[in-house]
Every structure is written in structure tokens, then in C-alpha cells.
Coordinates of N, CA and C in Angstrom, one line a residue:
M1 N 88.0 151.7 55.7 CA 88.5 151.1 54.6 C 88.7 151.8 53.4
K2 N 89.4 151.6 52.5 CA 89.7 152.4 51.3 C 89.1 151.8 50.2
W3 N 87.9 152.4 49.7 CA 87.3 151.9 48.8 C 87.5 152.4 47.3
I4 N 87.3 153.8 47.4 CA 87.2 154.6 46.0 C 88.6 155.3 46.0
P5 N 89.5 155.2 44.9 CA 90.8 155.9 44.9 C 90.4 157.4 44.5
I6 N 91.2 158.1 45.0 CA 91.2 159.7 44.6 C 91.7 159.9 43.2
T7 N 91.0 160.6 42.2 CA 91.5 160.5 40.8 C 91.7 162.0 40.5
L8 N 92.4 162.7 41.4 CA 93.2 164.1 40.7 C 94.3 163.6 40.1
V9 N 94.5 164.2 38.8 CA 95.5 163.9 38.0 C 96.8 164.4 38.0
A10 N 97.7 163.6 37.9 CA 99.2 163.9 38.1 C 99.9 163.7 36.7
L11 N 100.7 164.5 36.3 CA 101.2 164.1 34.9 C 102.6 163.7 35.2
V12 N 102.8 162.4 34.6 CA 104.1 161.9 34.6 C 104.6 161.3 33.2
L13 N 105.6 162.0 32.8 CA 106.3 161.6 31.7 C 105.2 161.8 30.3
G14 N 104.2 162.5 30.4 CA 103.4 162.4 29.5 C 102.2 161.8 29.6
S15 N 102.0 160.9 30.8 CA 101.0 160.0 31.0 C 100.5 160.5 32.3
S16 N 99.1 160.2 32.5 CA 98.3 160.5 33.8 C 98.0 159.5 34.6
F17 N 98.1 159.6 35.8 CA 97.6 158.4 36.8 C 97.0 159.1 37.8
P18 N 96.3 158.4 38.8 CA 95.6 158.9 40.0 C 96.4 159.4 40.9
A19 N 96.3 160.7 41.9 CA 97.2 160.9 42.7 C 97.5 159.8 43.8
T20 N 96.4 159.1 44.1 CA 96.5 158.0 45.0 C 96.5 156.6 44.3
A21 N 97.6 155.9 44.4 CA 97.6 154.6 43.8 C 96.7 153.5 44.3
L22 N 96.3 152.6 43.3 CA 95.3 151.7 43.8 C 96.1 150.6 44.7
D23 N 95.5 150.1 45.7 CA 96.0 149.2 46.3 C 95.7 147.9 46.0
V24 N 96.3 147.1 45.4 CA 96.0 145.9 44.7 C 96.6 144.5 45.5
G25 N 95.6 143.7 45.8 CA 95.9 142.6 46.4 C 95.9 141.2 45.6
I26 N 96.9 140.3 45.6 CA 97.0 139.1 44.9 C 96.9 137.9 45.7
M27 N 96.0 137.2 45.3 CA 96.0 135.9 46.2 C 97.1 135.1 45.9
N28 N 97.7 134.3 46.9 CA 98.9 133.6 46.7 C 98.5 132.2 47.4
G29 N 98.6 131.2 46.5 CA 98.2 130.0 46.8 C 99.1 128.8 46.3
S30 N 98.7 127.7 46.1 CA 99.3 126.5 45.5 C 99.3 126.9 43.8
F31 N 100.4 126.3 43.3 CA 100.5 126.6 41.8 C 100.7 128.0 41.6
Y32 N 101.2 129.0 42.4 CA 101.4 130.3 42.3 C 102.7 130.5 41.3
T33 N 102.4 131.3 40.4 CA 103.4 131.9 39.6 C 103.5 133.6 39.8
Y34 N 104.7 134.1 39.3 CA 104.7 135.6 39.8 C 104.4 136.6 38.3
D35 N 104.3 136.0 37.2 CA 103.9 136.8 36.1 C 103.2 138.0 36.1
A36 N 101.8 137.6 36.8 CA 101.0 138.7 36.7 C 101.3 139.9 37.9
Q37 N 102.0 139.4 38.9 CA 102.5 140.2 40.2 C 103.4 141.0 39.6
I38 N 104.5 140.7 38.8 CA 105.8 141.4 38.3 C 105.2 142.5 37.2
Y39 N 104.2 142.0 36.4 CA 103.7 142.9 35.7 C 103.0 144.3 36.3
L40 N 102.1 143.8 37.2 CA 101.3 144.7 38.1 C 102.1 145.6 39.0
E41 N 103.1 145.3 39.5 CA 104.1 146.0 40.4 C 104.8 147.0 39.3
S42 N 105.0 146.7 38.1 CA 105.6 147.6 37.2 C 104.7 149.0 36.9
Q43 N 103.4 149.0 37.3 CA 102.5 150.0 36.9 C 102.6 151.0 37.8
P44 N 102.9 152.2 37.5 CA 103.1 153.3 38.4 C 101.8 153.6 39.4
D45 N 100.8 153.4 38.8 CA 99.5 153.6 39.6 C 98.9 152.5 40.5
M46 N 99.8 151.5 40.8 CA 99.5 150.3 41.6 C 100.6 149.9 42.7
N47 N 99.8 149.9 43.7 CA 100.7 149.3 44.8 C 100.3 147.8 45.2
V48 N 101.2 146.9 44.9 CA 100.8 145.4 44.9 C 101.4 144.9 46.1
S49 N 100.7 143.6 46.6 CA 101.3 143.1 47.7 C 100.2 141.6 47.5
T50 N 100.6 140.7 48.3 CA 99.9 139.2 48.2 C 99.2 139.1 49.7
F51 N 98.3 138.3 49.4 CA 97.3 137.8 50.4 C 97.2 136.1 50.5
S52 N 97.3 135.5 51.7 CA 96.9 134.0 51.7 C 95.7 133.7 52.6
S53 N 95.3 134.7 53.1 CA 93.9 134.5 54.0 C 92.9 135.5 53.4
C54 N 91.8 134.8 53.3 CA 90.5 135.7 52.4 C 89.7 136.5 53.2
G55 N 89.9 136.3 54.6 CA 89.0 137.1 55.4 C 88.8 138.6 55.3
M56 N 87.6 139.3 55.7 CA 87.6 140.6 55.6 C 88.8 141.5 56.2
G57 N 89.4 141.0 57.2 CA 90.3 141.6 57.9 C 91.7 141.8 56.9
N58 N 91.9 140.7 56.1 CA 92.9 140.8 55.2 C 92.8 141.4 53.7
I59 N 91.4 141.2 53.3 CA 91.3 141.9 52.1 C 90.7 143.4 51.9
G60 N 90.1 143.6 53.3 CA 89.3 144.9 53.4 C 90.1 146.0 53.1
S61 N 91.4 146.0 53.2 CA 92.1 147.3 53.1 C 92.7 147.4 51.6
Y62 N 92.1 146.5 50.6 CA 92.5 146.7 49.2 C 91.7 147.4 48.5
D63 N 91.9 148.2 47.4 CA 90.9 148.6 46.6 C 90.3 147.6 45.5
V64 N 91.1 146.5 45.2 CA 91.0 145.5 44.3 C 91.8 144.4 44.6
I65 N 91.3 143.1 44.4 CA 91.9 141.9 44.6 C 91.9 141.1 43.4
L66 N 93.0 140.4 43.2 CA 93.1 139.5 41.9 C 93.1 138.0 42.6
V67 N 92.3 137.0 42.1 CA 92.0 135.8 42.7 C 91.9 134.7 41.8
Y68 N 92.3 133.6 42.0 CA 92.4 132.5 41.3 C 91.9 131.0 42.1
G69 N 91.7 130.1 41.5 CA 91.0 128.8 42.2 C 91.8 128.2 42.9
N70 N 93.2 128.3 43.0 CA 94.0 127.6 44.1 C 94.3 128.1 45.2
G71 N 93.7 129.1 45.5 CA 94.1 129.8 46.8 C 93.1 129.8 47.8
C72 N 93.2 130.5 48.8 CA 92.2 130.6 49.8 C 90.5 131.1 49.1
W73 N 89.7 130.8 49.9 CA 88.3 131.1 49.0 C 87.4 131.3 50.2
D74 N 86.8 132.5 50.4 CA 85.7 132.9 51.3 C 84.6 133.5 50.7
T75 N 83.4 132.9 50.1 CA 82.3 133.4 49.6 C 81.7 134.5 50.3
A76 N 81.5 134.2 51.6 CA 80.7 135.5 52.5 C 81.6 136.6 52.3
A77 N 83.0 136.6 52.4 CA 83.8 137.6 52.6 C 84.0 138.2 51.4
F78 N 84.1 137.5 50.2 CA 84.3 138.3 48.9 C 82.9 139.0 48.6
D79 N 81.8 138.3 48.9 CA 80.5 138.9 48.7 C 80.4 140.1 49.4
S80 N 80.6 140.2 50.5 CA 80.6 141.4 51.6 C 81.6 142.5 50.9
Y81 N 82.8 142.2 50.7 CA 83.8 143.0 50.0 C 83.3 143.8 48.9
V82 N 82.7 143.1 47.8 CA 82.5 143.6 46.7 C 81.2 144.6 46.9
D83 N 80.2 144.0 47.7 CA 79.1 144.6 48.0 C 79.3 146.1 48.5
Q84 N 80.4 146.2 49.5 CA 80.5 147.4 50.1 C 81.4 148.3 49.5
G85 N 81.8 147.8 48.2 CA 82.8 148.8 47.5 C 84.1 148.2 46.7
G86 N 84.3 147.1 47.1 CA 85.6 146.6 46.8 C 85.5 146.0 45.3
G87 N 86.6 145.8 44.8 CA 86.7 145.2 43.2 C 87.2 143.8 43.3
I88 N 86.7 143.0 42.6 CA 87.3 141.6 42.4 C 87.7 141.5 40.9
V89 N 88.9 141.0 40.4 CA 89.2 140.4 39.3 C 89.5 139.0 39.5
A90 N 88.7 138.2 39.0 CA 88.6 136.7 39.1 C 89.2 136.2 37.9
T91 N 90.1 134.8 38.1 CA 90.5 134.1 36.9 C 90.3 132.7 37.1
P92 N 90.3 131.7 36.2 CA 90.4 130.3 36.4 C 91.5 130.0 37.5
W93 N 91.2 128.8 38.2 CA 90.0 127.9 38.3 C 88.8 128.6 38.9
G94 N 88.7 129.7 39.3 CA 87.8 130.4 40.1 C 86.3 129.9 39.8
M95 N 85.9 130.0 38.7 CA 84.7 129.5 38.0 C 84.7 128.1 38.1
N96 N 85.6 127.3 37.9 CA 85.5 125.8 38.0 C 85.1 125.2 39.3
F97 N 85.8 125.8 40.2 CA 85.5 125.5 41.6 C 84.4 126.2 42.5
N98 N 84.1 127.4 42.1 CA 82.9 128.2 42.6 C 82.2 129.1 41.5
S99 N 81.2 128.1 40.8 CA 80.7 128.6 39.6 C 79.4 129.4 40.0
N100 N 79.0 129.3 41.2 CA 77.5 130.1 41.5 C 77.9 131.3 42.5
E101 N 78.9 131.7 42.4 CA 79.2 133.0 43.4 C 78.3 133.9 42.9
P102 N 77.6 134.5 44.1 CA 76.7 135.5 43.6 C 77.2 137.0 43.2
Y103 N 78.5 137.2 43.3 CA 79.3 138.4 42.9 C 79.9 138.4 41.5
F104 N 79.8 136.9 41.0 CA 80.4 136.8 39.7 C 79.5 137.3 38.6
P105 N 80.0 137.8 37.5 CA 79.1 138.3 36.4 C 78.4 137.4 35.6
Y106 N 78.8 136.0 35.7 CA 78.0 135.0 35.2 C 78.2 133.7 35.8
S107 N 77.6 132.8 35.3 CA 77.5 131.5 36.1 C 77.5 130.1 34.8
F108 N 78.1 129.0 35.2 CA 77.8 128.1 34.5 C 77.6 126.8 35.0
G109 N 77.0 125.8 34.4 CA 76.6 124.5 35.1 C 77.6 123.4 35.2
G110 N 78.6 123.7 34.3 CA 79.9 122.8 34.3 C 80.7 123.0 33.2
N111 N 81.9 122.6 33.2 CA 83.0 123.0 32.3 C 84.0 122.0 31.9
S112 N 84.5 122.3 30.7 CA 85.6 121.4 30.4 C 87.1 122.3 30.5
T113 N 88.1 121.8 31.1 CA 89.3 122.5 31.5 C 90.3 122.4 30.0
H114 N 90.9 123.5 30.1 CA 92.0 123.8 29.0 C 93.0 124.4 29.5
Y115 N 94.2 123.6 29.6 CA 95.4 124.2 30.3 C 96.4 124.7 29.2
A116 N 96.3 124.6 28.1 CA 97.1 125.3 27.1 C 96.7 125.0 25.6
D117 N 95.8 125.8 25.2 CA 95.1 125.9 24.1 C 95.6 127.1 23.1
P118 N 95.7 126.9 21.8 CA 95.9 128.3 21.0 C 94.6 129.4 21.1
L119 N 94.8 130.4 21.4 CA 93.9 131.6 21.5 C 93.0 131.6 20.4
N120 N 91.8 131.5 20.6 CA 90.7 131.6 19.4 C 89.7 132.5 20.1
V121 N 89.7 133.7 19.7 CA 88.7 134.7 20.3 C 88.0 135.4 19.3
T122 N 86.8 136.0 19.9 CA 85.9 136.7 19.1 C 85.5 137.8 19.7
I123 N 85.9 139.2 19.1 CA 85.7 140.5 19.9 C 84.2 140.6 19.4
T124 N 83.4 140.9 20.5 CA 81.9 141.0 20.1 C 81.6 142.7 20.3
D125 N 82.6 143.5 21.1 CA 82.5 144.9 20.9 C 84.1 145.5 20.9
P126 N 84.7 145.9 19.8 CA 85.9 146.3 20.0 C 86.0 147.8 20.4
N127 N 84.9 148.4 20.5 CA 84.9 149.6 21.3 C 84.9 149.7 22.7
D128 N 84.6 148.5 23.3 CA 84.4 148.5 24.7 C 86.0 148.9 25.6
F129 N 85.9 149.7 26.5 CA 87.0 150.2 27.3 C 87.6 149.1 27.8
M130 N 87.2 148.0 28.2 CA 87.9 146.9 28.7 C 89.0 146.6 27.7
L131 N 88.6 146.7 26.5 CA 89.7 146.0 25.3 C 90.7 147.1 24.9
D132 N 90.7 148.2 25.6 CA 91.5 149.5 24.9 C 92.9 148.9 25.0
G133 N 93.4 149.3 23.9 CA 94.9 148.6 23.9 C 95.2 147.2 23.9
V134 N 94.3 146.2 24.0 CA 94.2 144.9 23.7 C 94.2 144.4 22.4
I135 N 95.3 143.8 21.9 CA 95.2 143.4 20.7 C 95.6 141.7 20.7
P136 N 94.5 140.8 20.8 CA 94.9 139.4 20.9 C 95.5 138.9 19.8
V137 N 96.7 138.1 20.1 CA 97.3 137.4 19.0 C 96.8 135.9 18.9
L138 N 96.0 135.6 17.9 CA 95.5 134.2 17.8 C 96.5 133.1 17.7
G139 N 96.3 132.3 18.5 CA 97.4 131.2 18.5 C 98.1 131.2 19.7
D140 N 98.4 132.2 20.3 CA 99.2 132.2 21.5 C 98.4 131.2 22.6
S141 N 99.5 130.4 23.1 CA 98.9 129.4 24.0 C 98.6 129.9 25.4
V142 N 97.4 129.6 25.8 CA 96.9 130.0 27.1 C 95.7 129.2 27.8
G143 N 95.6 128.9 29.0 CA 94.8 127.9 29.7 C 93.5 128.9 29.8
W144 N 92.1 128.2 29.9 CA 90.9 128.8 30.3 C 90.0 127.8 30.6
E145 N 88.5 128.3 30.9 CA 87.6 127.3 31.3 C 86.5 127.3 30.0
D146 N 85.9 126.4 29.7 CA 84.9 126.2 28.9 C 83.7 126.0 29.3
G147 N 82.9 127.0 29.7 CA 81.5 127.0 30.4 C 80.4 126.2 29.7
I148 N 79.7 125.4 30.4 CA 78.6 124.6 29.8 C 77.3 125.4 30.4
G149 N 76.5 125.7 29.6 CA 75.3 126.3 30.4 C 75.3 127.8 30.8
T150 N 76.5 128.6 30.1 CA 76.8 129.9 30.8 C 75.5 130.6 30.7
T151 N 75.4 131.5 31.9 CA 74.3 132.3 32.1 C 74.8 133.7 32.5
L152 N 74.8 134.7 31.6 CA 75.2 136.1 32.0 C 74.2 136.7 33.0
R153 N 74.6 137.3 34.1 CA 73.7 138.0 35.1 C 73.2 139.3 34.5
A154 N 72.3 139.8 34.9 CA 71.5 141.0 34.1 C 72.6 142.1 34.6
G155 N 72.7 142.8 33.5 CA 73.8 144.0 33.7 C 75.4 143.8 33.4
T156 N 75.5 142.5 33.0 CA 76.9 142.0 32.7 C 77.2 142.3 31.1
V157 N 78.4 142.8 30.9 CA 79.1 143.1 29.7 C 80.1 142.0 29.4
A158 N 79.9 141.6 28.1 CA 80.9 140.7 27.7 C 81.5 141.0 26.4
P159 N 82.6 141.8 26.3 CA 83.0 142.1 24.8 C 83.9 141.3 24.0
A160 N 84.1 140.1 24.6 CA 85.0 139.3 24.0 C 84.9 137.8 24.5
E161 N 84.6 136.8 23.7 CA 84.4 135.5 24.1 C 85.2 134.4 23.1
H162 N 85.4 133.4 24.0 CA 86.2 132.2 23.4 C 85.0 131.7 22.1
A163 N 85.8 130.7 21.1 CA 85.1 130.1 20.2 C 83.8 129.3 20.3
S164 N 83.8 129.0 21.7 CA 82.6 128.3 22.1 C 81.3 129.2 22.6
S165 N 81.7 130.3 22.5 CA 81.0 131.6 22.9 C 80.8 131.6 24.6
T166 N 81.7 130.9 25.2 CA 81.9 131.2 26.5 C 82.8 132.5 26.7
P167 N 82.3 133.6 27.7 CA 83.1 134.9 27.7 C 84.4 134.6 28.0
L168 N 85.4 135.4 27.5 CA 86.8 135.6 27.6 C 86.8 136.5 28.8
V169 N 86.1 137.4 28.7 CA 86.0 138.6 29.8 C 84.7 139.2 29.9
A170 N 84.1 139.1 31.2 CA 82.8 139.8 31.5 C 83.0 140.5 32.7
Y171 N 82.3 141.6 32.9 CA 82.3 142.5 34.0 C 80.8 142.9 34.3
W172 N 80.8 143.4 35.7 CA 79.4 144.1 36.1 C 79.6 144.8 37.4
E173 N 78.6 145.4 37.8 CA 78.5 146.3 39.0 C 77.9 145.4 40.0
Y174 N 78.3 145.1 41.3 CA 77.6 144.3 42.1 C 77.6 145.1 43.5
G175 N 76.4 145.6 43.9 CA 76.1 146.4 45.3 C 77.0 147.8 44.8
F176 N 77.8 148.2 45.8 CA 78.7 149.4 45.6 C 80.1 148.8 44.9
G177 N 80.5 147.9 44.6 CA 81.6 147.3 43.9 C 81.4 146.8 42.6
R178 N 82.7 146.3 42.0 CA 82.8 145.7 40.5 C 83.4 144.4 40.8
T179 N 82.9 143.5 39.7 CA 83.7 142.3 39.5 C 84.1 142.2 38.1
V180 N 85.2 141.6 37.7 CA 85.7 141.1 36.4 C 86.0 139.8 36.5
Y181 N 85.5 139.0 35.5 CA 86.0 137.6 35.3 C 86.7 137.5 34.0
L182 N 87.9 137.3 34.2 CA 88.8 137.2 33.0 C 89.1 135.6 32.9
N183 N 88.5 135.1 31.9 CA 88.5 133.6 31.7 C 89.9 133.3 30.7
L184 N 90.8 133.3 31.4 CA 92.0 133.0 31.1 C 93.1 133.0 32.3
H185 N 94.0 131.8 32.3 CA 94.8 131.7 33.4 C 95.9 132.8 33.4
Y186 N 96.0 133.4 34.6 CA 97.0 134.4 34.9 C 98.1 134.0 35.9
I187 N 97.6 133.1 36.6 CA 98.5 132.6 37.9 C 99.0 131.2 37.8
T188 N 98.1 130.3 37.6 CA 98.2 128.8 37.9 C 99.4 128.1 37.1
S189 N 100.2 127.6 37.8 CA 101.5 127.3 37.3 C 101.6 125.9 36.1
D190 N 100.2 125.2 36.4 CA 100.3 124.1 35.3 C 99.5 124.4 34.2
C191 N 99.3 125.7 33.8 CA 98.6 126.2 32.7 C 99.5 127.3 32.0
D192 N 99.4 127.6 30.7 CA 100.0 128.7 30.1 C 99.4 129.8 30.6
V193 N 100.0 131.0 30.8 CA 99.2 132.0 31.4 C 99.4 133.3 30.3
A194 N 98.0 134.1 30.6 CA 98.1 135.3 29.7 C 98.7 136.4 29.9
A195 N 99.4 136.3 31.3 CA 100.3 137.4 31.7 C 101.5 137.4 31.0
A196 N 101.9 136.3 30.2 CA 103.0 136.4 29.5 C 103.2 136.9 28.2
Y197 N 101.9 137.6 27.8 CA 101.8 138.2 26.5 C 101.4 139.5 26.7
P198 N 101.8 140.6 26.0 CA 101.6 142.0 26.0 C 99.9 142.1 26.2
W199 N 99.4 141.6 25.1 CA 97.9 141.7 25.1 C 97.1 141.3 26.5
G200 N 97.8 140.3 27.1 CA 97.1 139.8 28.2 C 97.4 140.6 29.6
Q201 N 98.6 141.3 29.5 CA 99.1 142.1 30.5 C 98.0 143.4 30.5
Q202 N 97.9 144.0 29.1 CA 97.0 145.1 29.1 C 95.6 145.0 29.6
L203 N 95.0 143.6 29.1 CA 93.5 143.4 29.8 C 93.6 143.2 31.1
L204 N 94.6 142.7 31.7 CA 94.7 142.6 33.3 C 94.7 143.9 33.8
A205 N 95.5 145.0 33.2 CA 95.7 146.1 33.7 C 94.4 147.0 33.6
N206 N 93.6 146.8 32.6 CA 92.4 147.5 32.3 C 91.3 146.9 33.3
A207 N 91.3 145.7 33.6 CA 90.5 145.0 34.5 C 90.7 145.5 35.9
I208 N 91.9 145.5 36.3 CA 92.3 145.8 37.7 C 91.7 147.4 38.0
R209 N 92.2 148.3 37.0 CA 91.9 149.6 37.1 C 90.4 150.1 37.4
W210 N 89.4 149.3 36.3 CA 88.0 149.4 36.3 C 87.4 148.8 37.8
A211 N 87.9 147.6 38.1 CA 87.3 147.1 39.4 C 87.7 147.9 40.5
G212 N 89.0 148.4 40.3 CA 89.2 149.2 41.6 C 88.6 150.5 41.8
G213 N 87.6 150.8 40.8 CA 87.0 152.2 41.0 C 87.4 153.3 39.8
I214 N 88.2 153.0 39.0 CA 88.7 154.0 38.0 C 88.1 153.8 36.8
D215 N 87.3 154.7 36.2 CA 86.4 154.7 34.9 C 87.7 155.0 33.9
P216 N 87.3 154.5 32.5 CA 88.1 154.8 31.5 C 88.5 156.1 31.3
C217 N 87.8 157.0 31.4 CA 87.8 158.6 31.1 C 88.2 159.2 32.6
D218 N 88.7 158.5 33.6 CA 88.9 159.0 35.0 C 90.5 159.1 35.5
G219 N 91.1 160.1 34.6 CA 92.6 160.2 35.1 C 93.5 159.1 34.9
V220 N 93.3 158.0 34.0 CA 94.4 157.3 33.3 C 94.4 157.1 31.9
D221 N 95.5 157.4 31.3 CA 96.0 157.6 30.0 C 96.2 156.1 29.6
L222 N 95.1 155.1 29.1 CA 95.1 153.9 29.1 C 95.8 153.5 27.7
D223 N 95.9 154.2 26.6 CA 96.5 154.0 25.4 C 97.8 155.0 25.1
G224 N 98.3 155.5 26.2 CA 99.5 156.1 26.0 C 99.7 157.4 25.1
D225 N 98.6 157.9 24.8 CA 98.7 159.1 23.7 C 98.7 160.3 24.2
G226 N 98.5 160.5 25.8 CA 98.6 161.8 26.4 C 97.4 162.5 26.6
W227 N 96.2 161.7 26.3 CA 94.9 162.2 26.8 C 94.3 161.3 27.6
T228 N 93.4 162.0 28.6 CA 92.9 161.2 29.7 C 91.3 161.5 29.6
D229 N 90.6 162.3 29.1 CA 89.4 162.6 29.1 C 88.5 162.4 28.1
C230 N 87.3 162.4 28.5 CA 86.2 161.7 27.4 C 86.2 162.3 26.1
D231 N 86.6 163.6 26.1 CA 86.8 164.2 24.6 C 87.5 163.3 23.7
D232 N 88.6 162.5 24.2 CA 89.3 161.5 23.5 C 88.5 160.2 23.3
D233 N 87.3 160.2 23.1 CA 86.4 158.9 22.9 C 86.8 158.1 23.9
C234 N 86.8 158.4 25.3 CA 87.2 157.3 26.2 C 88.6 156.9 26.1
D235 N 89.3 157.9 25.7 CA 91.0 157.5 25.6 C 91.3 156.3 24.5
D236 N 90.2 156.5 23.5 CA 90.5 155.4 22.4 C 91.2 155.9 21.3
G237 N 91.4 157.1 21.3 CA 92.0 158.1 20.1 C 93.5 158.0 20.1

């Protein structure tokens, strides 16, 4: 299995990417839309394909997978995949249908669903690398899940949240792998999706790279300024 990408730096038109691209798998199920897939396919450091069966035989070859609540779901396989070094970026309705997954960075006891709401986000840590290059536009219409009784697991970081204090993005390390929960719809066709907006695309790219084993100062020019090392304040300069 291929878990940790090689991060030797190759210069490409002033930007840097790992010498070996991330293998990214996207869950394909009902209500599927192509916005996220098309955007990720445009990234030069990502090889993207879809999967419709969630067993380890299908997901184990990916560095990171993007999942949502309307496709296949295999709790045991996902848990093993992350524990052994894989990365998961999960989106709604993942939490709605599977709120107590052990590899998720948080859980909640119930939720109310939002198919298309004006974005109302609070940035709790503007210097967090997950938000590098992300400039949310308040009022943009997007679907999400409003958690009731949200509980962050120990070690979880949540640098942005919805007005209700439910995390908009949360991430943590689990076993040898990493999980990010993006509490915004990116795939589901009956909701407005964050992949339609530049800020949502950048947030997704940041999440995919980190979950795939690439650290913010590890060979990727996240903000496009030509610097990729930690002397650039984790590429925030």
C-alpha cells in the first residue's frame, strides 16, 4: 500500500509540488456531482479517480479519499484505512448518517440539515494552515449539518465554525493516518456545494493535501508566492 507521498520538491512554473502526486479517491454514489472532482483533477499534484465500493481492496491504494453520506460506507474498512496511515476527508451527509465513527474528529448526538444556507462562518484561528488561502465569502449559499451536542475528540483542531458553533472544518490524527471533516456539502446534488466557490475549492485542496500526508511546509506552495519552506511562516507570507 502507498500511504506517505514522497515529498522531494520539483519546481513547476514558480510553484512546487511533491515529485510523486497524491492518489486521490472520490466516493461516487447517489446524488453525485462533478464539481469537486473537476477541481481536484486540475491540481498538478493529484491523480484523481472515483470508487463505488468501500472495501480495503478498493480504497487501500489511495493516499487519501473524499467521502460523503450518499455512497458506499464501510466503518471497519475506513477505520482500518486511517489507522494504518490513510487519509479521509469526509463531508455531509457523512456525520448525519454516521455520527459516531471512531476516526471522525468530532461527534454529535443529532443534527438539523441545511441544504442551501447563506454562509455565516466564524474564523477562530486565522493563522491555521488549513485556512491558508481561504477567504470565505459570507452569504454564499452552501449546504451543511448543524450538530446538536457536538463533542470534539482529544487532539482535534477546529479553526472555523458555523454561527451555531458547530465546526465548519475539524481535523486530527488517528492512528498513523489523518481525518478532516469539512462540514460543507461538496458532492451532494440536492444541496448547494462549496466546490462552486474559490474559497471552498482552496479549503478542499488544503484538506486533501494534509490528510494525504503533506504538511503545510512540506513541498507545496499553498499560497502561490513561490515559497515552500517553514521560513515563510508555513507558507503564509
